[in-house]
Coordinates of C-alpha atoms in Angstrom, one line a residue:
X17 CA -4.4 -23.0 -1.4
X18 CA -1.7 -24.5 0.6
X19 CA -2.6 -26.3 3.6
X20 CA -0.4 -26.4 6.7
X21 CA 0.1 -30.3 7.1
X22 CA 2.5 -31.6 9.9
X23 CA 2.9 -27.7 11.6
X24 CA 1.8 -27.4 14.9
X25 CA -0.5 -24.6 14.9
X26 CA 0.6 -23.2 18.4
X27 CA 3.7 -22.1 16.8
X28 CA 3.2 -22.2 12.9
X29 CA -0.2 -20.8 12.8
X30 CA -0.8 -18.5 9.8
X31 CA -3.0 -15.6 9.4
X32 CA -6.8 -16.3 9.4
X33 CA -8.6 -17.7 6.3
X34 CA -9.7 -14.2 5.6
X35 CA -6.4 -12.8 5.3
X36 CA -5.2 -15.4 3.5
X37 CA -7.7 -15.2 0.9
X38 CA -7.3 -11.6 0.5
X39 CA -3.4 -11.9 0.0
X40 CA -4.3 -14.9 -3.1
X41 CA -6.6 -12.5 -4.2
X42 CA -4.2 -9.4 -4.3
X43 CA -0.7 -11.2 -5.8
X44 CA 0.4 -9.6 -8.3
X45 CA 2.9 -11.8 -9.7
X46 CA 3.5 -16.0 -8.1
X47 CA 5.2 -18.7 -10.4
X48 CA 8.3 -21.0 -10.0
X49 CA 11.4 -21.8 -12.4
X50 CA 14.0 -24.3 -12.3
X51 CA 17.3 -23.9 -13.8
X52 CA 20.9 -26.3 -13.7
X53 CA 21.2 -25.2 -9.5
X54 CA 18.1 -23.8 -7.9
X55 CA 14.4 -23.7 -7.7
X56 CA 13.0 -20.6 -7.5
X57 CA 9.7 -19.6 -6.1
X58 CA 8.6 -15.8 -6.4
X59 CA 5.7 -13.4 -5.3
X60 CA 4.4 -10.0 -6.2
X61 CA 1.9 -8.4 -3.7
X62 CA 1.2 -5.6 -1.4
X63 CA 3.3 -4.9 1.3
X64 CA 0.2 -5.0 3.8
X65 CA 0.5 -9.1 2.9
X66 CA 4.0 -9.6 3.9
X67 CA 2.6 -11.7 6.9
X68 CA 0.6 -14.0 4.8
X69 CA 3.3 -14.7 2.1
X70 CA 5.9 -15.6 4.8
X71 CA 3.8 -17.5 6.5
X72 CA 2.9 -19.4 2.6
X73 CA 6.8 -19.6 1.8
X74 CA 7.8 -21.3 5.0
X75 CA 4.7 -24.0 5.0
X76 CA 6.3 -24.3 1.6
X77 CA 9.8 -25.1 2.8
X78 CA 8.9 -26.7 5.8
X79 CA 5.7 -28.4 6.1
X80 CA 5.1 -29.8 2.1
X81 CA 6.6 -33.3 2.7
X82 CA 3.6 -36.0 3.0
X83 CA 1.0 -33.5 2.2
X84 CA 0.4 -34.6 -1.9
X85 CA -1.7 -37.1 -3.1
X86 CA -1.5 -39.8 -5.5
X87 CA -4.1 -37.1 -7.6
X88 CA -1.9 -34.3 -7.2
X89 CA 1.5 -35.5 -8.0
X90 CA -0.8 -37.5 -11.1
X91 CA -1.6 -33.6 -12.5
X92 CA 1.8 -32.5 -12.0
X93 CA 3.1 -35.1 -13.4
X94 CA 0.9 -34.1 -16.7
X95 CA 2.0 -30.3 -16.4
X96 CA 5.6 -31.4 -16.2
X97 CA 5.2 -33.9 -19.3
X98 CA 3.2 -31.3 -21.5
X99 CA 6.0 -28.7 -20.7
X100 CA 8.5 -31.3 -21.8
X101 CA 6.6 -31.6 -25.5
X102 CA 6.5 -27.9 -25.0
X103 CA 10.1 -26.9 -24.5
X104 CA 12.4 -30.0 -25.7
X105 CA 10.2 -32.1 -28.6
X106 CA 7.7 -29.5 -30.5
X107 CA 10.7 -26.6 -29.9
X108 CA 13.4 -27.4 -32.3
X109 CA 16.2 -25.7 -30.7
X110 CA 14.7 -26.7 -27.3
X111 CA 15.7 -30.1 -28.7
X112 CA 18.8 -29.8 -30.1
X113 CA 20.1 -28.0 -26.9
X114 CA 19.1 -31.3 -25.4
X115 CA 21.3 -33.5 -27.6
X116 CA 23.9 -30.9 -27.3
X117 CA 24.1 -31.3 -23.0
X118 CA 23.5 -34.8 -23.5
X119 CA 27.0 -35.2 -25.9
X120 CA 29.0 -33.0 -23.7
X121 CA 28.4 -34.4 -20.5
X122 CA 28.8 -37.8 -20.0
X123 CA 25.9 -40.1 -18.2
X124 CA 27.2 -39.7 -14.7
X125 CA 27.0 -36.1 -14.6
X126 CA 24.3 -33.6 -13.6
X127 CA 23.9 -31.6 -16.7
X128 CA 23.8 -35.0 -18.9
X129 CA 19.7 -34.9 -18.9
X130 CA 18.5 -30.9 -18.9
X131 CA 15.9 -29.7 -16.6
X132 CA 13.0 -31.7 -17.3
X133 CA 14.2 -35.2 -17.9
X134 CA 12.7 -38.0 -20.2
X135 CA 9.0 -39.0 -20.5
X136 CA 9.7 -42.3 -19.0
X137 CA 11.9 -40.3 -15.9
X138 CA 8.9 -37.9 -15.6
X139 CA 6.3 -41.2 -15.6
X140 CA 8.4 -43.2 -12.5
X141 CA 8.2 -40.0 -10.2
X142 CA 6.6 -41.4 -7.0
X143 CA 6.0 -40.0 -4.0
X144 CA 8.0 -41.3 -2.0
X145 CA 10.7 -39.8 -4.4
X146 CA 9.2 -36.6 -3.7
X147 CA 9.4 -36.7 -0.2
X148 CA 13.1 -38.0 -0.5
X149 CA 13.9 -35.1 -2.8
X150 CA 11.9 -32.5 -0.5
X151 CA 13.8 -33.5 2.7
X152 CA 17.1 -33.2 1.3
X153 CA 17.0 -30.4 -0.8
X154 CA 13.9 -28.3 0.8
X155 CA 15.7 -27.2 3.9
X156 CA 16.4 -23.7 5.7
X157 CA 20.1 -25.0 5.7
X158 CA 19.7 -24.9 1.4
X159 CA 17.5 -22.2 1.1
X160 CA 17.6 -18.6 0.9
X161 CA 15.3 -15.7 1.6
X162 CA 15.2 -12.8 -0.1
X163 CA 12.6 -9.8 0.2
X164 CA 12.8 -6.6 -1.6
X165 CA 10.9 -3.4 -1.8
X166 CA 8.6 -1.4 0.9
X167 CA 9.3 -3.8 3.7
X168 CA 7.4 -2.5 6.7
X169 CA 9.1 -2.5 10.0
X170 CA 7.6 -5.5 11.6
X171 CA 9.4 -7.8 8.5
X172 CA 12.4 -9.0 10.8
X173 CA 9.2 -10.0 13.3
X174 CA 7.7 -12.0 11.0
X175 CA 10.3 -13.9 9.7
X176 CA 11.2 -14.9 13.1
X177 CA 7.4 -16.1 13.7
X178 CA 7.5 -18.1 10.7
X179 CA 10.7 -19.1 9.6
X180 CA 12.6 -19.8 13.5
X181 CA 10.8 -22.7 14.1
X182 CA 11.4 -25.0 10.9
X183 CA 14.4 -27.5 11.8
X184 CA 17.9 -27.8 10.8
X185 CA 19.1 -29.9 7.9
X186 CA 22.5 -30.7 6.6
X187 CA 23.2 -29.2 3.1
X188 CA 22.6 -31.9 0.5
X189 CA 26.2 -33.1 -0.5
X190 CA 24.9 -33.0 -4.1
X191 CA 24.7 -29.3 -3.9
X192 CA 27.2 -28.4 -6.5
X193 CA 28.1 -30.6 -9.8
X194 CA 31.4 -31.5 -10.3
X195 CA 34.1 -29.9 -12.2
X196 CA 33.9 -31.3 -15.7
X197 CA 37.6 -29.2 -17.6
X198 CA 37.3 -31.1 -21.1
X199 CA 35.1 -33.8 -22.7
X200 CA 35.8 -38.0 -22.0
X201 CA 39.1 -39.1 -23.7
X202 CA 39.1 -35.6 -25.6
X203 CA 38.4 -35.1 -29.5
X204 CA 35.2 -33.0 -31.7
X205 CA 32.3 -35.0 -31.0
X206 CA 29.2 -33.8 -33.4
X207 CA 26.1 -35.8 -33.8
X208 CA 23.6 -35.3 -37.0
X209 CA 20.4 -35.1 -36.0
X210 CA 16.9 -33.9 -38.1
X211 CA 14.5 -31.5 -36.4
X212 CA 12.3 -28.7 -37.2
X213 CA 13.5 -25.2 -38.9
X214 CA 15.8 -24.1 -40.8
X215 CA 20.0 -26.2 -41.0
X216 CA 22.4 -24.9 -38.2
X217 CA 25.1 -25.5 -36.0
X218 CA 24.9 -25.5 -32.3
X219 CA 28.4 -25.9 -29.9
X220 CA 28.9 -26.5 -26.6
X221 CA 32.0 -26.3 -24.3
X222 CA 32.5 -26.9 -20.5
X223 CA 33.9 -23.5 -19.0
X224 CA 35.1 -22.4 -15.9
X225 CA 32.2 -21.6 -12.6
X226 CA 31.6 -18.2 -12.1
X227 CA 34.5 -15.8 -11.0
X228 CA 36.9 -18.3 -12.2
X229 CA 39.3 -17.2 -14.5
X230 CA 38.0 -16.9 -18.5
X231 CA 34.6 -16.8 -16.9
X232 CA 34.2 -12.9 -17.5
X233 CA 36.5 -12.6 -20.8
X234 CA 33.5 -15.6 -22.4
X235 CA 31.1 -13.5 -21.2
X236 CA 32.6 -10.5 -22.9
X237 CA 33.5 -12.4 -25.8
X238 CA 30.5 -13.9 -26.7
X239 CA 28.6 -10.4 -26.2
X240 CA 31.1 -8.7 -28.8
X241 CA 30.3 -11.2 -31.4
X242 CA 26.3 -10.9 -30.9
X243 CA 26.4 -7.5 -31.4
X244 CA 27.9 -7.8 -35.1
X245 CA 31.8 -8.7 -34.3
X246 CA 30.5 -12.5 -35.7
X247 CA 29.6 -11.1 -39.0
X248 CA 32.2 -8.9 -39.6
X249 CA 34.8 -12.1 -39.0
X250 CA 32.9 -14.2 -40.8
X251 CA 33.6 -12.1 -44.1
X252 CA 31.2 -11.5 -47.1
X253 CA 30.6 -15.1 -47.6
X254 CA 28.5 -15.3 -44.6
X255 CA 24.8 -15.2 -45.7
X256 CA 22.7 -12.0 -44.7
X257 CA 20.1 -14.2 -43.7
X258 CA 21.9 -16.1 -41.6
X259 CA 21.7 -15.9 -37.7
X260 CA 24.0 -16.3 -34.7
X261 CA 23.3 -16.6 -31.1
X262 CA 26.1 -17.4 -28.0
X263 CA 25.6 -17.1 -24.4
X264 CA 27.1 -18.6 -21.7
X265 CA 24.8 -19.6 -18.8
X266 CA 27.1 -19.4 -15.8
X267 CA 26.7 -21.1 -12.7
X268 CA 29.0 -21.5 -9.4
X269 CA 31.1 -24.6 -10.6
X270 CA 30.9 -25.4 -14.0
X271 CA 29.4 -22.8 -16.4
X272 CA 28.3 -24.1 -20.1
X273 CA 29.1 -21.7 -23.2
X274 CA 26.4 -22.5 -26.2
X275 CA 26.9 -20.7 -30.0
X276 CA 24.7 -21.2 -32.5
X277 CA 24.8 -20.5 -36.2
X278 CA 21.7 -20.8 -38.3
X279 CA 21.7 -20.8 -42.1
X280 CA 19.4 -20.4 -44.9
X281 CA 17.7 -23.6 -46.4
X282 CA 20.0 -25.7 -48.1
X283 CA 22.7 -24.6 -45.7
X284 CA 25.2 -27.4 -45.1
X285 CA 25.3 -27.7 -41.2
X286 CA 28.7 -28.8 -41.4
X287 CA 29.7 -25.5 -43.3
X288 CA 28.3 -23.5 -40.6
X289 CA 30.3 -25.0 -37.9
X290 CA 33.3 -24.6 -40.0
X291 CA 32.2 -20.9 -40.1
X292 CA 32.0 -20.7 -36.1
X293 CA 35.5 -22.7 -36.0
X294 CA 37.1 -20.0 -38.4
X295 CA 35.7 -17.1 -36.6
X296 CA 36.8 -18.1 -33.1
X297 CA 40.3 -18.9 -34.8
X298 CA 40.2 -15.3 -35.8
X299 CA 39.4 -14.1 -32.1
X300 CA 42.2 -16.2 -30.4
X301 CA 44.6 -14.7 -32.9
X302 CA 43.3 -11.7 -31.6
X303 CA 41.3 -10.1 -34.3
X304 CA 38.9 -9.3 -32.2
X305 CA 38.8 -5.1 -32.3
X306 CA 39.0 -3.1 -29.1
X307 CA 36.1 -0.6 -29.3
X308 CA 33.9 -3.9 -30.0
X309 CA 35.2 -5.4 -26.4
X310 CA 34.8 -2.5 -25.4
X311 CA 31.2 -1.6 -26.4
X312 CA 30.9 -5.0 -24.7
X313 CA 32.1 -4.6 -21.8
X314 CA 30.3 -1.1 -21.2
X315 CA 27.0 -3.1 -22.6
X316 CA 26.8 -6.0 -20.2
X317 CA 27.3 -3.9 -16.9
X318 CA 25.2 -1.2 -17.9
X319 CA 22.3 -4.2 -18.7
X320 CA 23.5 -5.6 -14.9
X321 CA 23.3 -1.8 -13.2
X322 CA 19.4 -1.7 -14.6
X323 CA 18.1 -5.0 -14.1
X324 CA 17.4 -4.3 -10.5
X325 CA 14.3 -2.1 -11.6
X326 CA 12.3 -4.6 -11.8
X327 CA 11.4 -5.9 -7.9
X328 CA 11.4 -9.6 -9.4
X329 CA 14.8 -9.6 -11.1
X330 CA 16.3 -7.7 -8.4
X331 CA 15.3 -10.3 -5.9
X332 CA 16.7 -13.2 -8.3
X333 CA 20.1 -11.2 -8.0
X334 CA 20.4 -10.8 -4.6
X335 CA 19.3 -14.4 -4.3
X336 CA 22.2 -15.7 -6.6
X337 CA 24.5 -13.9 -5.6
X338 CA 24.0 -15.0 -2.0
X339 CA 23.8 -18.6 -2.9
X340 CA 26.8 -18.0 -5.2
X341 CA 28.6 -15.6 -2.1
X342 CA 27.0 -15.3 0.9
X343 CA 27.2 -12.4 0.1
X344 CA 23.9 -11.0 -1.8
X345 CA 25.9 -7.2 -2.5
X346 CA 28.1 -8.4 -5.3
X347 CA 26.8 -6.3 -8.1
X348 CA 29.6 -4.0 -8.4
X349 CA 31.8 -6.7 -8.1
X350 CA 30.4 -8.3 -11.3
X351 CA 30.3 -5.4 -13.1
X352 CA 34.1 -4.7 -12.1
X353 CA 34.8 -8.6 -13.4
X354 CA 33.5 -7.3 -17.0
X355 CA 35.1 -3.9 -16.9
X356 CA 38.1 -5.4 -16.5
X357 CA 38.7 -7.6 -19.3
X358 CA 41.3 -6.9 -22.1
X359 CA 41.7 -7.8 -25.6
X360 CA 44.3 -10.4 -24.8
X361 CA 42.0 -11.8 -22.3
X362 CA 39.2 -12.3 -24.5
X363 CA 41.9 -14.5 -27.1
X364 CA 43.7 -16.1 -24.4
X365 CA 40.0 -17.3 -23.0
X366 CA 39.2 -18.2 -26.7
X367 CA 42.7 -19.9 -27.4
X368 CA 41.8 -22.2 -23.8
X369 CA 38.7 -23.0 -23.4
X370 CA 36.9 -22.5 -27.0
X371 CA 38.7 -25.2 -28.5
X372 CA 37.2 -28.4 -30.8
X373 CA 38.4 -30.8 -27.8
X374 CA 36.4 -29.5 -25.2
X375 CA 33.6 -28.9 -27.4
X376 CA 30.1 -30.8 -28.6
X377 CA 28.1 -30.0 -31.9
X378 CA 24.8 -31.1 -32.9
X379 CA 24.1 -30.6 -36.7
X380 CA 20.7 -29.8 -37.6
X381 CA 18.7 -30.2 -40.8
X382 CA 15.3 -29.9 -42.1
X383 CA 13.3 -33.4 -41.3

């Protein structure tokens, strides 16, 4: 249910309780995520509903402030909490990623605490927090709209009706994190910690925004090694059982590379990071073979050119990328970015930016 508080019905009014009912009753798909730069909200429903779900979205944006209660924000609080035990206490990777952010960012900086912050953070939430937060952040100024599918004609209507009226805001000046190029005062920092599952080794480095230079060749990179390149650079010594992961979640300023290597009980952590440190040596000396960049390359924008099947992703993209842009047809452009990436770009981007003094490691053994 979403009531409409502080709109003036005689030019917010939605559509009547029947309609609205019927559209709750026909989504297909409605949740919300929050990652390091935006909150998304999403819906699934019938085209004939359009009306209804704009009108939804832009009480949302524009009409939310003031309207929670001490109850409400009390069970969200809860949901928050539980999700935190969920995803960073009972998860053991979910909580050595924490440590990990926490060692490579210092306190000052956004990305210190991950998305859901510390019980006690979670517990002071008030509302007049969330009010604060809402009116800075919840503005048409910082938001973007983006439909996809069967529109029917009468869409540009509608979102005049429900969207024109909501006021102007400044854009928060907290919109984008600062630049962060290498770690405070330089030098490995690792931290030994004791968590669930099996020993590993779990590094982090600050790397360039997205588009910036190296952001592409990482992304390249770290795709080659999942797909076997890790293994065959590690050599025979390498247990079969062991398993390695690297991604690097990009973002319009500061992007964060993560590589994990997991090892089979009584794995030394320390030997496993040594392991990551000799194959990325091996990669920035250029060992790294041509048809596997290749197969890389070819890989990650074939994997972008499909993801807009699905009407959600798609709507993501074009969201990002108009965030990121202004400009929400960049697809080709970020496939191009990929396709373009050489051999000596990969090592040069490993030789840079995947060094031990911009990086953080969290070693993990059994409890």
């Amino acid at each position: 249910a979403c009531t409409n508080s502080g709109a003036d019905p005689g030019t917010h009014a939605g559509p009547d309780a029947r309609q609205a009912a019927r559209a709750a009753a026909f989504i297909h798909h409605d949740n919300a995520e929050t990652d390091l730069h935006t909150s998304e909200y999403y819906t699934l429903a019938p085209k004939d509903d359009l009306a209804t779900i704009l009108w939804l979205e832009s009480d949302r944006l524009g009409f939310l402030r003031g309207s929670a209660g001490a109850g409400a924000l009390a069970r969200v609080k809860a949901i928050v909490a539980q999700e935190r035990r969920q995803r960073r206490e009972t998860d053991p990777r979910g909580a050595r990623v924490e440590r990990l952010f926490a060692r490579l960012f210092p306190p000052a900086h956004p990305y210190h605490d991950t998305v859901i912050g510390p019980h006690d953070a979670i517990a002071a939430v008030t509302l007049r927090d969330v009010d604060a937060f809402l009116a800075a952040h919840y503005t048409p100024d910082n938001a973007t709209l983006t439909l996809v599918g069967d529109l029917p004609p009468d869409t540009r209507a509608h979102i005049d009706r429900y969207f024109a009226d909501l006021p102007p805001a400044p854009v928060p000046p907290d919109r984008h994190a600062p630049m962060l190029p290498r770690l405070p005062g330089g030098g490995l920092q690792r931290e030994r910690v004791s968590t669930g599952g099996p020993p590993s080794a779990l590094c982090g480095w600050a790397t360039p925004g997205l588009h910036a230079d190296g952001d592409a060749a990482l992304d390249v990179l770290f795709a080659a090694l999942r797909a076997g390149a890790f293994r065959r650079l590690a050599g025979p010594d390498l247990p079969r059982v062991a398993a390695f992961d690297a991604e690097q979640f990009s973002q319009p300023q500061q992007s964060v590379a993560v590589a994990e290597l997991i090892g089979p009980p009584g794995s030394d952590p320390a030997e496993l990071l040594a392991t990551i440190d000799r194959v990325l040596a091996r990669v920035a000396a250029g060992e790294l073979q041509e048809p596997e960049i290749l197969r890389a390359r070819l890989r990650l924008a074939h994997r972008l050119r499909v993801a807009p099947q699905d009407l959600v992703t798609r709507a993501g993209m074009l969201s990002g990328y108009a965030a990121a842009f202004a400009d929400p047809d960049h697809l080709e452009q970020d496939a191009a970015q990929w396709l373009a990436v050489t051999p000596a770009d990969v090592a040069a981007a490993a030789r840079s930016l995947l060094t031990a003094t911009r990086r953080a490691a969290v070693l993990a053994t059994p409890p």
